[in-house]
Short mmCIF file of N, CA, C and O in Angstrom, two decimals:
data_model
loop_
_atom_site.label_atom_id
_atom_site.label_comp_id
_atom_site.label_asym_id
_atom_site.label_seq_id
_atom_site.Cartn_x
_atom_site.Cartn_y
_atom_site.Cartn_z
N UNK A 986 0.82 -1.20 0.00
CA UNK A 986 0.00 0.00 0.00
C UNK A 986 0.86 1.26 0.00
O UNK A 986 0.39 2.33 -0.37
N UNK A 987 2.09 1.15 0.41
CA UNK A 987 2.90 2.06 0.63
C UNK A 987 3.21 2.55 -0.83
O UNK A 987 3.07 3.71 -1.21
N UNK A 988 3.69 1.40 -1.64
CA UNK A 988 4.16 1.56 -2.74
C UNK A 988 3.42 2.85 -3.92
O UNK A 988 3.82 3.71 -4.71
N UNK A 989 1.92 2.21 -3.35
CA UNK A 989 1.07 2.97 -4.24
C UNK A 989 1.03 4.41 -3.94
O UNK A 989 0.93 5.30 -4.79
N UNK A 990 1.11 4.58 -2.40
CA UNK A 990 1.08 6.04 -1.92
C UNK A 990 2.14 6.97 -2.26
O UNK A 990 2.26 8.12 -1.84
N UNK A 991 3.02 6.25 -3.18
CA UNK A 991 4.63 7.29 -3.35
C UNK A 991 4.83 7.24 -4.98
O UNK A 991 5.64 7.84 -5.68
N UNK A 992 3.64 6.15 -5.42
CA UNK A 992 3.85 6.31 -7.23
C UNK A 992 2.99 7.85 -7.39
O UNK A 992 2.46 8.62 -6.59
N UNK A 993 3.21 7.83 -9.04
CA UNK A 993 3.22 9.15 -9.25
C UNK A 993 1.53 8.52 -10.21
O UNK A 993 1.25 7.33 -10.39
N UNK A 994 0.65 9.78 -10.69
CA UNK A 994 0.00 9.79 -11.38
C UNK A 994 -0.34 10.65 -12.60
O UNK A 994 -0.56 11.80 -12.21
N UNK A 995 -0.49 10.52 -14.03
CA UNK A 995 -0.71 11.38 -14.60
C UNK A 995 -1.95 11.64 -14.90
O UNK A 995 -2.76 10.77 -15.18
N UNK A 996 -2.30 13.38 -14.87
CA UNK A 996 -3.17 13.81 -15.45
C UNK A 996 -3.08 14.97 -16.46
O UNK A 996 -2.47 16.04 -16.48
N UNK A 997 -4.19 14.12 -17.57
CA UNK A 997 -3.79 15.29 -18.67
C UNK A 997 -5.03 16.43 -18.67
O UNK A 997 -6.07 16.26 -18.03
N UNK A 998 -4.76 17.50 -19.40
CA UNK A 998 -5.59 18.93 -19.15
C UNK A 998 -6.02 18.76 -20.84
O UNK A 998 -5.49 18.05 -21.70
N UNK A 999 -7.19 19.70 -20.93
CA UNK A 999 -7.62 19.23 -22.54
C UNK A 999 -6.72 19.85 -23.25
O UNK A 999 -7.01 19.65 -24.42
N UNK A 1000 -5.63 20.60 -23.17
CA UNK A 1000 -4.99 20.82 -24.61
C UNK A 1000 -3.68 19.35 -24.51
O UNK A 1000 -2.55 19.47 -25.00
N UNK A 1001 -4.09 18.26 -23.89
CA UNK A 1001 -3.15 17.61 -23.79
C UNK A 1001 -1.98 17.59 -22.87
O UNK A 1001 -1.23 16.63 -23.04
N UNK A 1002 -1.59 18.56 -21.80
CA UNK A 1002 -0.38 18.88 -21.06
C UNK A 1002 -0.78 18.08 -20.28
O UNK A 1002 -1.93 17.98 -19.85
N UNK A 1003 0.76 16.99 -19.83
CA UNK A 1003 1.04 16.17 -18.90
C UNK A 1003 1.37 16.79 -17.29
O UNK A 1003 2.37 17.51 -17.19
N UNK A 1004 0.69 16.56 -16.27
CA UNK A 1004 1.25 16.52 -15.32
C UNK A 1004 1.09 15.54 -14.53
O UNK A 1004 0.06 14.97 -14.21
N UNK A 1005 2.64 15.28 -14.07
CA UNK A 1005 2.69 13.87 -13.01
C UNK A 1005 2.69 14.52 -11.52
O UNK A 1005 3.36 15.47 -11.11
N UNK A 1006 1.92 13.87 -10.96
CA UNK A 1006 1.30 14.38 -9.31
C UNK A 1006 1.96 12.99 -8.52
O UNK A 1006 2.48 12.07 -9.14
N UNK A 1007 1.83 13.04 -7.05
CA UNK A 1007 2.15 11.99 -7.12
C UNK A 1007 0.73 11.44 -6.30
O UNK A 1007 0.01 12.26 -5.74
N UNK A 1008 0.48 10.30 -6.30
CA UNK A 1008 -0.67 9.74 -6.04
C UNK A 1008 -1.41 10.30 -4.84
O UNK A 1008 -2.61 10.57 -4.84
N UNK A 1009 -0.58 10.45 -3.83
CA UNK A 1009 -1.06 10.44 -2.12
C UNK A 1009 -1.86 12.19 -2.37
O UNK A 1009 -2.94 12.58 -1.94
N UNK A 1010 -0.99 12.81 -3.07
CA UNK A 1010 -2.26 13.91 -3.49
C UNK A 1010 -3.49 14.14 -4.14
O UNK A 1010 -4.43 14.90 -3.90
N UNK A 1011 -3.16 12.98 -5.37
CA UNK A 1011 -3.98 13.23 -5.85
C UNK A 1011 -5.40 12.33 -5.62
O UNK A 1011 -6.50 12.26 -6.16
N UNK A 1012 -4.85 11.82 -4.73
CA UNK A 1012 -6.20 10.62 -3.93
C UNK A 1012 -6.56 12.06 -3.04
O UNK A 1012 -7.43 11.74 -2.24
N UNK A 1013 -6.34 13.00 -2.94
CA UNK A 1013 -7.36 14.40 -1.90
C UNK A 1013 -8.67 14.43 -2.89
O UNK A 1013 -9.78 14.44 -2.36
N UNK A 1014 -8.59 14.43 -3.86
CA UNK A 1014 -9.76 14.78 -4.73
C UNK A 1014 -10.80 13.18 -4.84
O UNK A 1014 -10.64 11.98 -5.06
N UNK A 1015 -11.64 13.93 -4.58
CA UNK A 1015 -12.93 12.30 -4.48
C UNK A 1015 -12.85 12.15 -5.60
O UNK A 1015 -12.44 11.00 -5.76
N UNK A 1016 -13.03 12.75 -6.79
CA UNK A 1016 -13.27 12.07 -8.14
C UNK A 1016 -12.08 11.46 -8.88
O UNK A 1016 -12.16 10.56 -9.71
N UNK A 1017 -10.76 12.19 -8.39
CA UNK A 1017 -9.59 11.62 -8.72
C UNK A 1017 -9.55 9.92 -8.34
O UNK A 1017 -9.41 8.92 -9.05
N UNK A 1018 -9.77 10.18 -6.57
CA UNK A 1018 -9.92 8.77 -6.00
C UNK A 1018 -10.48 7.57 -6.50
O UNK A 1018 -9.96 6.46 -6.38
N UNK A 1019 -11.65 7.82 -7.10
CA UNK A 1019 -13.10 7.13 -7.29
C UNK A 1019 -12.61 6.34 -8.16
O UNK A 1019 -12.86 5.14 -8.14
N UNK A 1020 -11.44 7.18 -9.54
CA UNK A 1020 -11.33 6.57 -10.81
C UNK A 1020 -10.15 5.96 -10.40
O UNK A 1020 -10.05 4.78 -10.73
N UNK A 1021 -9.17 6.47 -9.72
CA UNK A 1021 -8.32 5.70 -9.51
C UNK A 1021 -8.28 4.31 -8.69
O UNK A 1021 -7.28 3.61 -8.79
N UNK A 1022 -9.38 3.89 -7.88
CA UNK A 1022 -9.83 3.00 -7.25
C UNK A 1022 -10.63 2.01 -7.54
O UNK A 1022 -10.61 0.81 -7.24
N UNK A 1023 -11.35 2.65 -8.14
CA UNK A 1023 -12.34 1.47 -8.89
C UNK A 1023 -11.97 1.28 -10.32
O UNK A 1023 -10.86 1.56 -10.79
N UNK A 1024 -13.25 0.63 -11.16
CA UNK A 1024 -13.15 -0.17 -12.28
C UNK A 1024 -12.76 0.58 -13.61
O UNK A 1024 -12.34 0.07 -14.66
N UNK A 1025 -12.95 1.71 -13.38
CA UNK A 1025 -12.50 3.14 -14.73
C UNK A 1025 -11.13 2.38 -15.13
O UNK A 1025 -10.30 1.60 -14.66
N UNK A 1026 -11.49 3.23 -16.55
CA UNK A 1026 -10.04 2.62 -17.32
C UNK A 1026 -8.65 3.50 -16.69
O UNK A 1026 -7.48 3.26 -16.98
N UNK A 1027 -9.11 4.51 -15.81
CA UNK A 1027 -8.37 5.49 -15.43
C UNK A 1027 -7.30 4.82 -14.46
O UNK A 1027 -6.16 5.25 -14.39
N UNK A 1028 -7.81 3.58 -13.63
CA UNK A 1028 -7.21 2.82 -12.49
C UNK A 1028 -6.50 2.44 -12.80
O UNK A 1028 -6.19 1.50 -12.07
N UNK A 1029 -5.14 2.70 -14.47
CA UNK A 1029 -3.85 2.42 -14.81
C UNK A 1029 -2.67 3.61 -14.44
O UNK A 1029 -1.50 3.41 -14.76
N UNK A 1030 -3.18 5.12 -13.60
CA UNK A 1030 -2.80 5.93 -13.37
C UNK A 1030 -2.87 7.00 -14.56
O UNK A 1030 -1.97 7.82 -14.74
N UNK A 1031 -3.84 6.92 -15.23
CA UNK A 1031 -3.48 8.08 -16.35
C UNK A 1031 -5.40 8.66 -15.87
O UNK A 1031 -6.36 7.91 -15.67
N UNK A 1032 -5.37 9.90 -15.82
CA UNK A 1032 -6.67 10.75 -15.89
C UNK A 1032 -6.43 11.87 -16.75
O UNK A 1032 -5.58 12.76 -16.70
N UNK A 1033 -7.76 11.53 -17.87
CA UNK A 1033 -7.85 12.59 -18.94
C UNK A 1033 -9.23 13.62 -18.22
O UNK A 1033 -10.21 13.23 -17.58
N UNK A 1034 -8.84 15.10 -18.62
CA UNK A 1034 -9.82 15.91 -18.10
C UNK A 1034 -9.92 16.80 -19.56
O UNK A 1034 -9.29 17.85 -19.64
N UNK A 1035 -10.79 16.28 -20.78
CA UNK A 1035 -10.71 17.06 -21.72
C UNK A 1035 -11.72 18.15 -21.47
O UNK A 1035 -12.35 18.56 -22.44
N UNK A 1036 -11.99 18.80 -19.95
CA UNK A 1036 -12.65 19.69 -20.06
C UNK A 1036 -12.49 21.18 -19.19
O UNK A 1036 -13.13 22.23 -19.07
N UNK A 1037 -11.02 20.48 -18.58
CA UNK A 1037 -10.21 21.13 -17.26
C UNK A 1037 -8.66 21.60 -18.42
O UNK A 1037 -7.76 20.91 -18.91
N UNK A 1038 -8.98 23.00 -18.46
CA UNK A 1038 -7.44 23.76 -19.26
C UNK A 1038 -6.32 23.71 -18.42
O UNK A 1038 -6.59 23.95 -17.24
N UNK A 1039 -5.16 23.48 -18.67
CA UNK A 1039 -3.97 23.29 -18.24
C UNK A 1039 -3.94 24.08 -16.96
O UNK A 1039 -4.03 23.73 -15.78
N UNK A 1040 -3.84 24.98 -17.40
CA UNK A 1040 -3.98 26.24 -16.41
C UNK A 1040 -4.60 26.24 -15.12
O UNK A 1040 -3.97 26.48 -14.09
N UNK A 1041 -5.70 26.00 -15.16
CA UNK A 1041 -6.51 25.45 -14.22
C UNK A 1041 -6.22 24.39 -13.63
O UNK A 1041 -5.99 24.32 -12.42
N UNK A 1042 -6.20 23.35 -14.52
CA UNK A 1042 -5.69 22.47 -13.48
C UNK A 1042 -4.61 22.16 -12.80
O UNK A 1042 -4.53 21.26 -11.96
N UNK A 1043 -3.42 23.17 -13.30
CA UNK A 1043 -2.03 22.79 -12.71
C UNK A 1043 -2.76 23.96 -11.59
O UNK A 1043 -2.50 23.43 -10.51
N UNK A 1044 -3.35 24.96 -11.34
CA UNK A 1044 -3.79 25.28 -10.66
C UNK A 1044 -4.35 24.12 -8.92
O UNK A 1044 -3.85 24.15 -7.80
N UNK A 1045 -5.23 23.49 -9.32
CA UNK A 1045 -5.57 22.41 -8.88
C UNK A 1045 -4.65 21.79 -7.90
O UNK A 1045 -4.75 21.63 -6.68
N UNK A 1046 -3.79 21.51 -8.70
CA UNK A 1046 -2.71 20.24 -8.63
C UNK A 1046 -1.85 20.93 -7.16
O UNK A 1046 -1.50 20.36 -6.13
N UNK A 1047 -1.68 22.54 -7.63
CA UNK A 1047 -0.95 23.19 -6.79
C UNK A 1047 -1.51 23.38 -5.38
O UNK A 1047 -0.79 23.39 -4.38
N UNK A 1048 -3.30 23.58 -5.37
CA UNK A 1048 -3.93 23.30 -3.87
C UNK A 1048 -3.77 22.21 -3.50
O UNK A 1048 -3.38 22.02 -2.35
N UNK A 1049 -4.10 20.87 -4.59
CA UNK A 1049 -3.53 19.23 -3.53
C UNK A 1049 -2.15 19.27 -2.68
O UNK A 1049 -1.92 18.61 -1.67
N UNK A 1050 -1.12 20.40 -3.45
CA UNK A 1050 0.28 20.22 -2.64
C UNK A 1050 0.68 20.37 -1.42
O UNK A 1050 1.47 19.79 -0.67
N UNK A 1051 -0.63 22.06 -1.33
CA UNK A 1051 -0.58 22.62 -0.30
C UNK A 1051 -1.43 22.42 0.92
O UNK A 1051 -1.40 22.90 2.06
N UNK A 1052 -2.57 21.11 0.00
CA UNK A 1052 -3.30 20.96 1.74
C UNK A 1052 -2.88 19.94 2.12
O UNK A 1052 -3.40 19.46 3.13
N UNK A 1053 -1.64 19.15 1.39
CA UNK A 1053 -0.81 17.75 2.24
C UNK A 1053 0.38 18.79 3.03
O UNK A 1053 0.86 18.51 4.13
N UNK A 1054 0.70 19.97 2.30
CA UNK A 1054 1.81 20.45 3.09
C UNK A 1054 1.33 21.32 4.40
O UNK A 1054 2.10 21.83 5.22
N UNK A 1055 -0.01 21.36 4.42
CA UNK A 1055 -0.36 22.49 5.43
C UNK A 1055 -1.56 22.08 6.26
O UNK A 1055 -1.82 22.96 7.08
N UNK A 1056 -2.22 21.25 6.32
CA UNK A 1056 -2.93 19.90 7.54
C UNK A 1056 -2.29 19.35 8.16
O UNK A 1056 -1.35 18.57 7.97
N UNK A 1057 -2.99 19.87 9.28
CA UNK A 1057 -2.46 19.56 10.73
C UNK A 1057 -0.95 20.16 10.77
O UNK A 1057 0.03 19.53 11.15
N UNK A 1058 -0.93 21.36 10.35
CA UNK A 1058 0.52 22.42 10.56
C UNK A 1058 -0.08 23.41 11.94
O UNK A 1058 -1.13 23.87 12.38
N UNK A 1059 1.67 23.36 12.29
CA UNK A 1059 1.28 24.09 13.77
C UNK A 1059 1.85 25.33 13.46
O UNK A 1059 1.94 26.17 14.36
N UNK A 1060 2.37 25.67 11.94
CA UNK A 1060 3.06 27.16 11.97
C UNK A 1060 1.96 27.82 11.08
O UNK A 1060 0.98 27.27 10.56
N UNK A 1061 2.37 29.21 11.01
CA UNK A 1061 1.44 29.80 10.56
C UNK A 1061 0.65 29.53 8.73
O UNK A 1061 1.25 29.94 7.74
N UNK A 1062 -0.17 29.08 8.66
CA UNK A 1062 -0.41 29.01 6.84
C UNK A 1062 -0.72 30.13 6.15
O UNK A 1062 -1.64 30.92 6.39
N UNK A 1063 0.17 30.16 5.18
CA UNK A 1063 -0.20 31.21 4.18
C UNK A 1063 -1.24 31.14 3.13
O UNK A 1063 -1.61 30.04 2.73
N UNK A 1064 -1.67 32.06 2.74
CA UNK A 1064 -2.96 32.17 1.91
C UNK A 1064 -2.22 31.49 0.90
O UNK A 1064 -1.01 31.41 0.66
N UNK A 1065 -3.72 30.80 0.15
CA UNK A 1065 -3.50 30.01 -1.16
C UNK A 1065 -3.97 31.38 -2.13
O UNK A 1065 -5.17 31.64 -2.10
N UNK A 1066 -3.08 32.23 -2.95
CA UNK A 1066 -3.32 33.12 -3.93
C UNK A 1066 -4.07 32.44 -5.16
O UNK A 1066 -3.59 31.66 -5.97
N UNK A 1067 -5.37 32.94 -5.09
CA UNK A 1067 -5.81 32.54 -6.77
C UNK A 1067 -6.33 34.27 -7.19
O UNK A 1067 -6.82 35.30 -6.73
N UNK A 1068 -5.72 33.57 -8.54
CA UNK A 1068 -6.12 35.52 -9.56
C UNK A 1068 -7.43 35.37 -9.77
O UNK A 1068 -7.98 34.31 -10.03
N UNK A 1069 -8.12 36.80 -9.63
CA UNK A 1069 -9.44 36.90 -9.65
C UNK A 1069 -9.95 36.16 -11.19
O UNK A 1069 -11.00 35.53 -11.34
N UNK A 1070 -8.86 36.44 -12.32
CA UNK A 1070 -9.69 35.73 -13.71
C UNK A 1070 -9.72 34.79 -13.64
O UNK A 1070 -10.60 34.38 -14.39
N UNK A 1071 -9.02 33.64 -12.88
CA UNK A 1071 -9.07 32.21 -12.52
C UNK A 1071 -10.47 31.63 -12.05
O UNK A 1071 -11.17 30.69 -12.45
N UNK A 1072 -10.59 32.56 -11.04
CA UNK A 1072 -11.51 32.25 -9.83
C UNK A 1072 -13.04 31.54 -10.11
O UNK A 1072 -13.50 31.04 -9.08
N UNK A 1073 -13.63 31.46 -10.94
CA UNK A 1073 -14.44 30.99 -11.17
C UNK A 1073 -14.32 29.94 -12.19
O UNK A 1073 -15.37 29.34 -12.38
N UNK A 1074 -13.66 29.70 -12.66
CA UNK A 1074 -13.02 28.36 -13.40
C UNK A 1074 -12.66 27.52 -12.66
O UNK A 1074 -13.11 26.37 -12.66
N UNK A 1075 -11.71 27.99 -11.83
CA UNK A 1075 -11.34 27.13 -10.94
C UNK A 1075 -12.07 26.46 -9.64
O UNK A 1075 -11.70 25.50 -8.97
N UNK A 1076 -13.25 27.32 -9.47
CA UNK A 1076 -14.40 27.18 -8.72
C UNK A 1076 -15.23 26.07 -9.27
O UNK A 1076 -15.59 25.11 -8.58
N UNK A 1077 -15.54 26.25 -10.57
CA UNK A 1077 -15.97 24.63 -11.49
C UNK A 1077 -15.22 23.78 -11.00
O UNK A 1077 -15.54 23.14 -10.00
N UNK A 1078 -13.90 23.60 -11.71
CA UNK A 1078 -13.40 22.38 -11.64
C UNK A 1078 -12.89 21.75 -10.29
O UNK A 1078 -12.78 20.54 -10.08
N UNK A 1079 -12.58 22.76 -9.40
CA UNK A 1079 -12.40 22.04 -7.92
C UNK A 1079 -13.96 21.36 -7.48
O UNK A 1079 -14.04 20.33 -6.81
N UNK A 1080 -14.78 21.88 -7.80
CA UNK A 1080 -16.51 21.71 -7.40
C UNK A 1080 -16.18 20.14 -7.90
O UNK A 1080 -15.96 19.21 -7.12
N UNK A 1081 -16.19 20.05 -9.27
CA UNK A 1081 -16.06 18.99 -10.06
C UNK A 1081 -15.05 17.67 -9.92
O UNK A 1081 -15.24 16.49 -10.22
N UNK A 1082 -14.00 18.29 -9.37
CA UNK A 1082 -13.04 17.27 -8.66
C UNK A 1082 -13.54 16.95 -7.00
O UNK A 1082 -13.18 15.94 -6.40
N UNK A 1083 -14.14 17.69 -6.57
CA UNK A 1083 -14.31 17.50 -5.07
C UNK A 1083 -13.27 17.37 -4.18
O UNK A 1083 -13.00 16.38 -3.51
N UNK A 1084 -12.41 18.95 -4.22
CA UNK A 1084 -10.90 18.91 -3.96
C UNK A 1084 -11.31 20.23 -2.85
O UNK A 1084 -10.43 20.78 -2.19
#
């Protein structure tokens, strides 16, 4: 189980851009989880989001980093900066990931 918690996973954004996450984050997101766990063809480590732009989702990727790096922290946390033109895109697709 360990093994799985330190492999990496890819997800692609619809113009195609690869990013490798590594699993234990990207199991924060329920829908990430769901496919990666159950019977989806996705449960080989690859998740396509042809409807989530790069942008956004490396967006994404960058809050999974920060709520493994900053739960259950006893020092002070810094704000997660999102740009106001983001903000509602990214409001979809986190909704949509359940992140």
């Amino acid at each position: 189980m360990d093994e799985d918690l330190t492999s990496m996973v890819k997800l692609i954004s619809a113009e195609g851009h690869e990013f490798f996450i590594e699993r234990r984050c990207a199991l924060l997101s329920g829908t990430i989880k769901q496919m990666l766990t159950s019977q989806f063809a996705e449960n080989r480590g690859e998740v396509r989001f042809p409807e989530i732009p790069g942008m956004i989702l490396e967006k994404v990727i960058q809050y999974l980093y920060y709520k493994i790096r900053y739960t259950n922290s006893v020092m002070r946390i810094p704000e997660f900066d999102i740009e106001p033109e983001i903000a509602l895109e990214l409001l979809l697709a986190s909704n949509y990931l359940d992140c």
